[in-house]
Amino acid sequence: MNDRVDESPLPDLSHDFSAAASELRMATFRLARRLRAQRAVDTMSDGQFAVLAALTVHGAHTLGQLADRERVTAPSMNRTVSLLEEAGYISRIPDEVDRRRVTIDLTDFGRTIVDETVRRRDAFVEEALAELSPEERDTLARAAVIMRKVADR
């Protein structure tokens, strides 16, 4: 991976939406790739971590709810959940009323993995921000609000 900083001046993209979209897409994907590399368990896939993160943020889910949330098929989610269960990151809890229904939730170990991964990712960004000027940090703070707006549409 080339970590060289490209210091060439960026073209004025304010009127060229196609070029602006391309620049934003490439920068976003490159940063996302770098952030995904900051994880507590190197062997865990992005999809597996996404399930742990969803359970952390949104609480326990059924298999179908998790599949819908992650936009995968139920059999695919079942394989992911089985791997996470084998590793001790999640548990399946039978419903007391309907024994066919199972709720999936994080174990304490799974929560520890999520917390450590988030800590590592935040530290990566904090270190990067520390190398920037106050003006650049301010620009990124404003850009984060705009990027969330775009992501939420």
Short mmCIF file of C-alpha atoms in Angstrom, two decimals:
data_model
loop_
_atom_site.label_atom_id
_atom_site.label_comp_id
_atom_site.label_asym_id
_atom_site.label_seq_id
_atom_site.Cartn_x
_atom_site.Cartn_y
_atom_site.Cartn_z
CA MET A 1 0.00 0.00 0.00
CA ASN A 2 1.34 3.40 -0.93
CA ASP A 3 1.00 5.79 2.01
CA ARG A 4 2.66 8.68 0.19
CA VAL A 5 0.72 11.88 0.58
CA ASP A 6 -0.29 13.34 -2.76
CA GLU A 7 0.45 17.04 -2.39
CA SER A 8 -0.48 17.98 -5.93
CA PRO A 9 -3.10 20.72 -6.08
CA LEU A 10 -6.64 19.50 -6.49
CA PRO A 11 -8.60 20.84 -9.41
CA ASP A 12 -11.53 23.17 -8.74
CA LEU A 13 -14.39 20.69 -8.48
CA SER A 14 -17.13 23.11 -7.46
CA HIS A 15 -18.72 23.11 -10.93
CA ASP A 16 -17.66 19.68 -12.18
CA PHE A 17 -19.96 17.31 -10.27
CA SER A 18 -18.63 14.24 -12.08
CA ALA A 19 -15.03 14.94 -11.11
CA ALA A 20 -16.06 15.95 -7.58
CA ALA A 21 -18.04 12.74 -7.17
CA SER A 22 -15.10 10.68 -8.36
CA GLU A 23 -12.62 12.43 -6.03
CA LEU A 24 -14.96 12.07 -3.06
CA ARG A 25 -15.63 8.40 -3.83
CA MET A 26 -11.95 7.54 -4.14
CA ALA A 27 -10.97 9.42 -0.98
CA THR A 28 -13.87 7.90 0.98
CA PHE A 29 -13.06 4.35 -0.11
CA ARG A 30 -9.37 4.77 0.61
CA LEU A 31 -10.07 6.10 4.11
CA ALA A 32 -12.66 3.37 4.74
CA ARG A 33 -10.14 0.71 3.69
CA ARG A 34 -7.54 2.15 6.07
CA LEU A 35 -10.09 2.26 8.91
CA ARG A 36 -11.26 -1.32 8.29
CA ALA A 37 -7.65 -2.45 8.69
CA GLN A 38 -7.72 -1.15 12.27
CA ARG A 39 -9.40 -4.07 14.01
CA ALA A 40 -9.02 -6.09 17.17
CA VAL A 41 -9.27 -9.45 15.35
CA ASP A 42 -7.37 -9.68 12.06
CA THR A 43 -9.21 -12.81 10.93
CA MET A 44 -12.69 -11.30 11.29
CA SER A 45 -14.32 -10.31 8.02
CA ASP A 46 -15.92 -6.91 7.48
CA GLY A 47 -19.32 -8.62 7.27
CA GLN A 48 -18.79 -10.37 10.59
CA PHE A 49 -17.75 -7.14 12.27
CA ALA A 50 -20.77 -5.37 10.74
CA VAL A 51 -23.04 -7.87 12.52
CA LEU A 52 -21.30 -7.27 15.85
CA ALA A 53 -21.53 -3.51 15.31
CA ALA A 54 -25.24 -3.74 14.44
CA LEU A 55 -25.91 -5.69 17.63
CA THR A 56 -23.93 -3.12 19.62
CA VAL A 57 -25.82 -0.15 18.19
CA HIS A 58 -29.31 -1.63 17.75
CA GLY A 59 -29.48 -4.41 20.34
CA ALA A 60 -30.49 -8.04 19.97
CA HIS A 61 -32.05 -9.18 16.67
CA THR A 62 -33.56 -12.27 15.16
CA LEU A 63 -31.66 -13.86 12.30
CA GLY A 64 -34.14 -12.44 9.79
CA GLN A 65 -33.85 -8.94 11.23
CA LEU A 66 -30.05 -9.12 11.00
CA ALA A 67 -30.23 -10.38 7.42
CA ASP A 68 -32.56 -7.52 6.48
CA ARG A 69 -30.40 -4.94 8.26
CA GLU A 70 -27.22 -6.15 6.51
CA ARG A 71 -29.02 -6.74 3.20
CA VAL A 72 -28.02 -10.39 2.86
CA THR A 73 -30.01 -13.61 2.60
CA ALA A 74 -31.06 -15.49 5.73
CA PRO A 75 -28.84 -18.51 4.86
CA SER A 76 -25.84 -16.21 4.41
CA MET A 77 -26.54 -14.51 7.74
CA ASN A 78 -26.97 -17.91 9.39
CA ARG A 79 -23.44 -18.87 8.27
CA THR A 80 -22.04 -15.59 9.60
CA VAL A 81 -23.89 -15.94 12.90
CA SER A 82 -22.71 -19.54 13.27
CA LEU A 83 -19.07 -18.48 12.82
CA LEU A 84 -19.48 -15.65 15.32
CA GLU A 85 -21.18 -18.00 17.79
CA GLU A 86 -18.39 -20.59 17.45
CA ALA A 87 -15.84 -17.87 18.21
CA GLY A 88 -17.79 -16.82 21.30
CA TYR A 89 -18.73 -13.33 20.08
CA ILE A 90 -22.51 -13.84 20.08
CA SER A 91 -25.10 -16.12 21.62
CA ARG A 92 -28.45 -17.41 20.42
CA ILE A 93 -31.19 -17.00 23.00
CA PRO A 94 -34.37 -19.10 22.55
CA ASP A 95 -37.65 -17.19 22.83
CA GLU A 96 -39.56 -18.23 25.96
CA VAL A 97 -42.92 -18.14 24.17
CA ASP A 98 -42.04 -19.44 20.69
CA ARG A 99 -39.22 -22.00 20.88
CA ARG A 100 -38.69 -21.76 17.10
CA ARG A 101 -37.73 -18.10 17.46
CA VAL A 102 -34.17 -17.25 18.45
CA THR A 103 -32.71 -13.88 19.38
CA ILE A 104 -29.07 -13.15 18.65
CA ASP A 105 -27.09 -10.95 21.01
CA LEU A 106 -23.50 -10.06 21.82
CA THR A 107 -21.56 -11.85 24.50
CA ASP A 108 -19.27 -9.88 26.78
CA PHE A 109 -16.37 -11.10 24.62
CA GLY A 110 -18.08 -9.82 21.48
CA ARG A 111 -18.68 -6.44 23.09
CA THR A 112 -14.99 -6.30 24.06
CA ILE A 113 -13.99 -6.94 20.43
CA VAL A 114 -16.28 -4.16 19.19
CA ASP A 115 -15.03 -1.73 21.84
CA GLU A 116 -11.37 -2.47 21.04
CA THR A 117 -11.91 -2.16 17.29
CA VAL A 118 -13.70 1.18 17.75
CA ARG A 119 -10.88 2.35 20.04
CA ARG A 120 -8.25 1.44 17.42
CA ARG A 121 -10.18 3.13 14.61
CA ASP A 122 -10.73 6.29 16.65
CA ALA A 123 -7.02 6.34 17.58
CA PHE A 124 -6.09 6.05 13.89
CA VAL A 125 -8.26 9.07 13.04
CA GLU A 126 -7.07 11.05 16.08
CA GLU A 127 -3.44 10.51 15.06
CA ALA A 128 -4.22 11.63 11.52
CA LEU A 129 -6.07 14.72 12.76
CA ALA A 130 -3.16 15.65 15.02
CA GLU A 131 -0.94 15.96 11.94
CA LEU A 132 -3.28 18.46 10.28
CA SER A 133 -3.54 22.21 10.72
CA PRO A 134 -6.41 23.66 12.74
CA GLU A 135 -7.96 24.89 9.49
CA GLU A 136 -7.80 21.41 7.96
CA ARG A 137 -9.37 19.87 11.09
CA ASP A 138 -12.15 22.47 10.95
CA THR A 139 -12.74 21.70 7.27
CA LEU A 140 -12.97 17.97 8.01
CA ALA A 141 -15.38 18.57 10.89
CA ARG A 142 -17.67 20.49 8.55
CA ALA A 143 -17.21 17.85 5.83
CA ALA A 144 -18.21 15.09 8.27
CA VAL A 145 -21.59 16.76 8.78
CA ILE A 146 -22.09 17.01 5.03
CA MET A 147 -20.94 13.43 4.41
CA ARG A 148 -23.42 12.15 7.00
CA LYS A 149 -26.16 14.12 5.20
CA VAL A 150 -25.20 12.47 1.90
CA ALA A 151 -25.00 9.01 3.52
CA ASP A 152 -28.40 9.41 5.17
CA ARG A 153 -30.31 10.24 1.97
#
